[in-house]
Amino acid sequence: MDPTRLRVAGIKATFPRLKILDVFHQHADQHMSAADIYRNLISERSSIGLATVYRVITQLEDAGVLKRTQLDTHSSVYELNDKGHHDHLVCRHCGRIQESSDATMAQRVRKIARQCGFALDSYSLVLYGGCGCRKDAPAPYIGEFE
Amino acid sequence: MDPTRLRVAGIKATFPRLKILDVFHQHADQHMSAADIYRNLISERSSIGLATVYRVITQLEDAGVLKRTQLDTHSSVYELNDKGHHDHLVCRHCGRIQESSDATMAQRVRKIARQCGFALDSYSLVLYGGCGCRKDAPAPYIGEFE
DNA sequence: TTTATTGCAAAACCTTTGCATGTAT
DNA sequence: ATACATGCAAAGGTTTTGCAATAAA
């Protein structure tokens, strides 16, 4: 793994940091919690403490390398911050996470902020529902949203 | 407080439940965490355990009386579920929460769900930034979002 | 009376922190 | 050599749960 990104971030290129970045690149399509990352490291026989995982992902987030999102009430998930803003669709049945980029949406959000006299810094849009994983899926909620 | 809503929800009209509903009606403009509700009860000399607060708000959420939202990483906040869907604008400086209803936004969200083959159940849109509380506020982030 | 509900304390989680040890520069 | 990172264990904060006591129907 390239230590340059870490030097740019102003932090030392240590083994745990390189290994954790590695895990993110190996699972570039996934959203991982601290525990997920920790499990991955364990399964590669890299003995890195959970506390270090937390410290490193926080530093990488501060450095702009990772992006943190809270998709459920339990824990935050992290992903590489190299794709620009995108929204998340979370399946209530299988937990799968889809992503969506929508320029019109982003514009609309900026407009709302403007109308409310709000200096927009960032935003989070999460859709909850069913991704089609279940044949016997209950009919989508018919009401306010469909 | 009217016990009818509780009977409709299929749960007994007990003192803790009525008192907690009362707190929500007394602070209808606020978003409260379990700890906030608990503090309110304490200050009224209602001795209701924190565990009961958690149990009751979960039941009231299941019954559709309350709405749960996660606006920050620390804890969930609850509000009366009597206003239809709305988005939240959270000030990073003072913590104030503004609300916004935007029909176009809601439509756009439905469209995204449709395009992704997703059976939309609900969604959460949270804007983070500055509400104008600070004279010395740092300039809004100039980048992807402004 | 019968069943649901409460309170308390303990546990379960996720996340952060203090401190002695170890490592990158 | 020096400052920064790590590991471990302990603590912090939020939320859930087991169980005996209590209150609603």
Coordinates of C-alpha atoms (C1' of nucleotides) in Angstrom, one line a residue:
Chain A
M1 CA 0.0 0.0 0.0
D2 CA 1.2 3.4 -0.9
P3 CA 2.5 5.3 2.2
T4 CA 2.2 8.6 0.3
R5 CA -1.5 9.2 1.1
L6 CA -0.6 8.9 4.8
R7 CA 2.3 11.4 4.6
V8 CA 0.0 13.8 2.7
A9 CA -2.4 13.4 5.6
G10 CA 0.4 14.4 7.9
I11 CA 0.5 11.1 9.8
K12 CA 3.2 8.5 10.0
A13 CA 3.1 5.4 7.7
T14 CA 2.7 2.8 10.3
F15 CA 1.9 -0.9 9.8
P16 CA -1.7 -0.7 11.3
R17 CA -2.5 2.3 9.1
L18 CA -1.3 0.7 5.9
K19 CA -3.0 -2.5 6.7
I20 CA -6.3 -0.8 7.5
L21 CA -6.1 1.2 4.2
D22 CA -5.4 -2.1 2.5
V23 CA -8.6 -3.6 3.9
F24 CA -10.6 -0.7 2.5
H25 CA -9.1 -1.1 -0.9
Q26 CA -9.7 -4.8 -0.9
H27 CA -13.4 -4.1 0.0
A28 CA -13.9 -1.0 -2.0
D29 CA -17.5 -1.9 -2.7
Q30 CA -18.4 -2.3 1.0
H31 CA -19.4 -0.2 3.9
M32 CA -17.5 -1.4 7.0
S33 CA -17.9 -0.8 10.7
A34 CA -14.9 -0.8 13.0
A35 CA -15.8 -4.3 14.0
D36 CA -15.9 -5.4 10.4
I37 CA -12.4 -4.0 9.8
Y38 CA -11.2 -5.6 12.9
R39 CA -12.5 -9.0 11.9
N40 CA -10.9 -8.6 8.5
L41 CA -7.5 -7.9 10.1
I42 CA -7.9 -10.9 12.4
S43 CA -8.7 -13.2 9.5
E44 CA -5.4 -12.0 7.9
R45 CA -3.5 -12.7 11.1
S46 CA -2.7 -9.0 11.5
S47 CA -2.8 -8.5 15.2
I48 CA -4.0 -4.9 15.5
G49 CA -6.1 -3.8 18.4
L50 CA -9.6 -2.7 18.1
A51 CA -8.7 0.6 19.8
T52 CA -6.2 1.2 17.1
V53 CA -8.8 0.5 14.5
Y54 CA -11.0 3.2 16.0
R55 CA -8.1 5.7 16.3
V56 CA -6.9 5.1 12.7
I57 CA -10.3 5.3 11.0
T58 CA -11.0 8.6 12.9
Q59 CA -7.7 10.0 11.7
L60 CA -8.3 8.9 8.2
E61 CA -11.7 10.4 8.3
D62 CA -10.3 13.7 9.6
A63 CA -7.7 13.5 6.8
G64 CA -10.6 13.1 4.2
V65 CA -9.5 9.6 3.2
L66 CA -12.5 7.9 4.6
K67 CA -16.1 8.9 4.9
R68 CA -18.2 8.0 7.9
T69 CA -22.0 7.4 7.6
Q70 CA -24.5 6.2 10.1
L71 CA -27.0 4.0 8.3
D72 CA -28.5 2.3 11.3
T73 CA -28.8 3.0 15.0
H74 CA -26.1 0.5 16.0
S75 CA -22.8 1.7 14.5
S76 CA -21.2 3.9 11.9
V77 CA -19.8 2.5 8.7
Y78 CA -16.9 3.8 6.7
E79 CA -16.0 3.8 3.1
L80 CA -13.2 5.3 0.9
N81 CA -14.0 8.9 0.2
D82 CA -13.1 8.8 -3.5
K83 CA -16.5 8.8 -5.2
G84 CA -18.0 12.2 -4.4
H85 CA -21.3 12.5 -2.6
H86 CA -23.8 9.8 -2.9
D87 CA -27.0 8.6 -1.2
H88 CA -27.6 5.2 0.4
L89 CA -30.5 2.8 0.0
V90 CA -30.6 0.3 2.8
C91 CA -32.5 -2.9 2.5
R92 CA -34.5 -3.8 5.7
H93 CA -34.4 -7.5 4.9
C94 CA -30.9 -8.4 3.8
G95 CA -29.1 -5.3 4.8
R96 CA -27.6 -4.7 1.4
I97 CA -26.6 -1.1 0.7
Q98 CA -27.0 0.4 -2.7
E99 CA -25.6 3.8 -3.7
S100 CA -27.1 6.5 -5.9
S101 CA -25.8 9.7 -7.2
D102 CA -28.4 12.3 -8.2
A103 CA -27.4 15.8 -9.2
T104 CA -30.9 17.1 -9.1
M105 CA -31.2 15.9 -5.5
A106 CA -28.0 17.6 -4.5
Q107 CA -29.3 20.9 -6.1
R108 CA -32.6 20.6 -4.3
V109 CA -30.8 20.1 -1.0
R110 CA -28.7 23.3 -1.6
K111 CA -32.0 25.1 -2.4
I112 CA -33.6 24.0 0.9
A113 CA -30.5 25.2 2.8
R114 CA -30.7 28.5 1.0
Q115 CA -34.4 28.9 1.8
C116 CA -33.7 28.2 5.5
G117 CA -30.8 30.6 5.8
F118 CA -28.5 27.6 6.4
A119 CA -24.8 27.4 5.5
L120 CA -24.7 23.9 4.2
D121 CA -21.7 21.9 5.1
S122 CA -22.8 18.4 4.1
Y123 CA -25.9 16.2 4.1
S124 CA -27.0 12.7 4.4
L125 CA -29.8 11.0 2.6
V126 CA -30.7 7.4 3.4
L127 CA -33.6 5.5 1.9
Y128 CA -35.0 2.5 3.8
G129 CA -37.0 -0.3 2.2
G130 CA -36.8 -3.5 0.3
C131 CA -34.2 -4.2 -2.4
G132 CA -36.1 -7.2 -4.0
C133 CA -34.1 -9.9 -2.2
R134 CA -37.3 -11.5 -1.0
K135 CA -39.8 -13.2 -3.1
D136 CA -42.2 -13.2 -0.2
A137 CA -41.5 -9.6 0.5
P138 CA -44.3 -7.7 2.1
A139 CA -45.8 -5.2 -0.3
P140 CA -44.0 -1.8 -0.1
Y141 CA -45.6 0.6 2.3
I142 CA -48.4 2.3 0.5
G143 CA -48.9 5.6 2.0
E144 CA -46.9 8.8 2.3
F145 CA -44.1 7.5 0.2
E146 CA -45.5 5.6 -2.8
Chain B
M1 CA -53.5 13.3 28.9
D2 CA -55.9 11.4 26.8
P3 CA -55.6 7.6 27.4
T4 CA -57.4 6.9 24.1
R5 CA -54.3 7.1 22.0
L6 CA -52.8 4.4 24.1
R7 CA -55.8 2.1 23.9
V8 CA -55.7 2.5 20.2
A9 CA -52.1 1.5 20.2
G10 CA -53.2 -1.6 22.1
I11 CA -51.3 -0.9 25.3
K12 CA -52.4 -0.1 28.8
A13 CA -52.8 3.5 29.9
T14 CA -50.3 3.5 32.7
F15 CA -48.9 6.4 34.6
P16 CA -45.4 6.3 33.0
R17 CA -46.9 6.2 29.5
L18 CA -49.3 9.1 30.1
K19 CA -46.6 11.1 31.7
I20 CA -44.1 10.5 28.9
L21 CA -46.7 11.4 26.3
D22 CA -47.3 14.6 28.3
V23 CA -43.7 15.5 28.1
F24 CA -43.8 15.3 24.3
H25 CA -46.9 17.5 24.2
Q26 CA -45.3 20.0 26.5
H27 CA -42.3 20.1 24.2
A28 CA -43.9 19.6 20.9
D29 CA -41.3 21.8 19.2
Q30 CA -38.4 19.8 20.4
H31 CA -36.5 16.6 19.5
M32 CA -35.7 14.7 22.7
S33 CA -33.4 11.8 23.5
A34 CA -34.3 9.3 26.1
A35 CA -32.1 11.1 28.6
D36 CA -33.9 14.4 27.8
I37 CA -37.2 12.8 28.5
Y38 CA -35.9 11.3 31.7
R39 CA -34.5 14.6 32.9
N40 CA -37.9 16.2 32.2
L41 CA -39.6 13.6 34.3
I42 CA -37.2 14.0 37.1
S43 CA -37.7 17.8 37.1
E44 CA -41.4 17.2 37.5
R45 CA -40.8 14.8 40.4
S46 CA -42.2 11.9 38.4
S47 CA -40.1 9.0 39.5
I48 CA -40.0 6.9 36.3
G49 CA -37.0 4.7 35.6
L50 CA -34.8 5.3 32.6
A51 CA -35.4 1.7 31.5
T52 CA -39.1 2.4 31.4
V53 CA -38.5 5.5 29.3
Y54 CA -36.7 3.4 26.8
R55 CA -39.4 0.7 26.8
V56 CA -42.2 3.2 26.5
I57 CA -40.7 5.3 23.6
T58 CA -40.0 2.1 21.7
Q59 CA -43.6 1.0 22.1
L60 CA -44.9 4.4 21.1
E61 CA -42.7 4.4 18.1
D62 CA -43.9 0.9 17.1
A63 CA -47.5 2.2 17.6
G64 CA -46.7 5.1 15.2
V65 CA -47.2 7.8 17.9
L66 CA -43.5 8.8 18.0
K67 CA -40.9 9.1 15.3
R68 CA -37.3 8.2 15.9
T69 CA -34.5 10.0 14.1
Q70 CA -30.7 9.7 14.4
L71 CA -29.3 13.2 13.9
D72 CA -25.9 12.6 15.4
T73 CA -23.8 9.6 16.3
H74 CA -24.5 9.7 20.0
S75 CA -28.2 9.1 20.5
S76 CA -31.6 8.9 18.8
V77 CA -34.1 11.7 19.2
Y78 CA -37.9 11.4 19.3
E79 CA -40.7 13.7 18.3
L80 CA -44.5 13.4 18.0
N81 CA -45.3 11.7 14.7
D82 CA -48.1 14.1 13.8
K83 CA -46.6 16.4 11.2
G84 CA -45.9 14.2 8.1
H85 CA -42.5 13.6 6.7
H86 CA -40.0 16.4 7.1
D87 CA -36.3 16.9 6.8
H88 CA -33.9 18.2 9.5
L89 CA -31.2 20.9 9.4
V90 CA -28.8 20.5 12.3
C91 CA -26.5 23.4 13.3
R92 CA -23.0 22.2 14.0
H93 CA -22.4 25.2 16.4
C94 CA -25.5 25.5 18.6
G95 CA -27.2 22.2 17.9
R96 CA -30.4 23.9 16.9
I97 CA -32.7 21.7 14.7
Q98 CA -34.8 23.3 12.0
E99 CA -37.4 21.4 10.0
S100 CA -38.2 21.6 6.4
S101 CA -41.0 20.1 4.3
D102 CA -40.4 19.9 0.6
A103 CA -42.7 18.0 -1.7
T104 CA -40.3 18.2 -4.6
M105 CA -37.7 16.5 -2.5
A106 CA -40.1 13.8 -1.5
Q107 CA -40.9 13.2 -5.1
R108 CA -37.3 13.0 -6.1
V109 CA -36.6 10.5 -3.4
R110 CA -39.4 8.3 -4.7
K111 CA -38.0 8.6 -8.2
I112 CA -34.6 7.5 -7.0
A113 CA -36.1 4.5 -5.3
R114 CA -38.0 3.6 -8.5
Q115 CA -34.9 3.9 -10.6
C116 CA -33.0 1.6 -8.2
G117 CA -35.8 -1.0 -8.1
F118 CA -36.3 -0.3 -4.5
A119 CA -39.5 -0.6 -2.5
L120 CA -39.4 2.6 -0.5
D121 CA -40.5 2.4 3.0
S122 CA -39.2 5.7 4.5
Y123 CA -36.2 8.0 4.2
S124 CA -34.1 10.3 6.2
L125 CA -32.6 13.6 5.0
V126 CA -30.4 15.5 7.3
L127 CA -28.5 18.7 6.5
Y128 CA -25.5 19.7 8.5
G129 CA -24.1 23.2 8.6
G130 CA -24.5 26.6 10.3
C131 CA -27.8 28.2 11.2
G132 CA -26.4 31.7 11.5
C133 CA -26.1 31.6 15.3
R134 CA -22.5 32.7 15.1
K135 CA -21.3 36.1 14.0
D136 CA -17.8 34.8 13.8
A137 CA -19.0 31.7 12.0
P138 CA -16.4 30.2 9.6
A139 CA -17.4 30.6 6.0
P140 CA -19.6 27.8 4.7
Y141 CA -17.7 25.0 3.2
I142 CA -17.1 26.0 -0.4
G143 CA -16.8 22.9 -2.5
E144 CA -19.1 20.2 -3.5
F145 CA -22.1 21.7 -1.8
E146 CA -22.1 25.5 -2.5
Chain C
dT1 C1' -57.4 -12.6 39.3
dT2 C1' -54.7 -12.5 35.5
dT3 C1' -51.6 -10.4 32.5
dA4 C1' -49.0 -6.7 31.4
dT5 C1' -45.8 -3.2 33.2
dT6 C1' -42.4 -1.2 36.2
dG7 C1' -38.0 -0.5 38.8
dC8 C1' -33.7 -1.7 39.7
dA9 C1' -29.4 -3.5 38.7
dA10 C1' -26.8 -5.8 35.6
dA11 C1' -25.4 -6.6 31.1
dA12 C1' -24.6 -5.6 26.2
dC13 C1' -22.8 -2.7 22.8
dC14 C1' -20.1 0.8 20.6
dT15 C1' -16.6 4.0 21.2
dT16 C1' -13.0 6.6 23.7
dT17 C1' -9.1 7.1 26.8
dG18 C1' -4.9 6.5 30.3
dC19 C1' -0.7 4.7 30.4
dA20 C1' 3.3 2.0 29.7
dT21 C1' 5.6 0.1 25.7
dG22 C1' 7.1 0.2 21.1
dT23 C1' 8.2 2.3 16.6
dA24 C1' 8.8 5.6 12.6
dT25 C1' 11.5 9.4 11.3
Chain D
dA1 C1' 16.7 10.8 20.2
dT2 C1' 12.3 12.3 20.1
dA3 C1' 7.8 12.6 19.2
dC4 C1' 4.2 10.0 17.9
dA5 C1' 1.6 5.3 17.7
dT6 C1' 0.1 1.1 19.6
dG7 C1' -1.9 -2.4 22.8
dC8 C1' -4.3 -3.5 26.6
dA9 C1' -7.5 -2.8 29.9
dA10 C1' -10.5 0.2 31.9
dA11 C1' -14.0 3.6 31.5
dG12 C1' -17.9 6.2 29.2
dG13 C1' -22.3 6.6 27.1
dT14 C1' -26.4 4.7 25.1
dT15 C1' -29.6 1.1 25.0
dT16 C1' -31.4 -3.6 26.3
dT17 C1' -32.7 -7.3 29.5
dG18 C1' -33.7 -10.5 33.7
dC19 C1' -36.4 -10.8 37.4
dA20 C1' -39.1 -9.8 41.5
dA21 C1' -42.5 -6.5 42.8
dT22 C1' -46.5 -3.8 41.3
dA23 C1' -50.5 -2.0 38.9
dA24 C1' -54.0 -2.0 35.2
dA25 C1' -57.9 -4.6 33.2

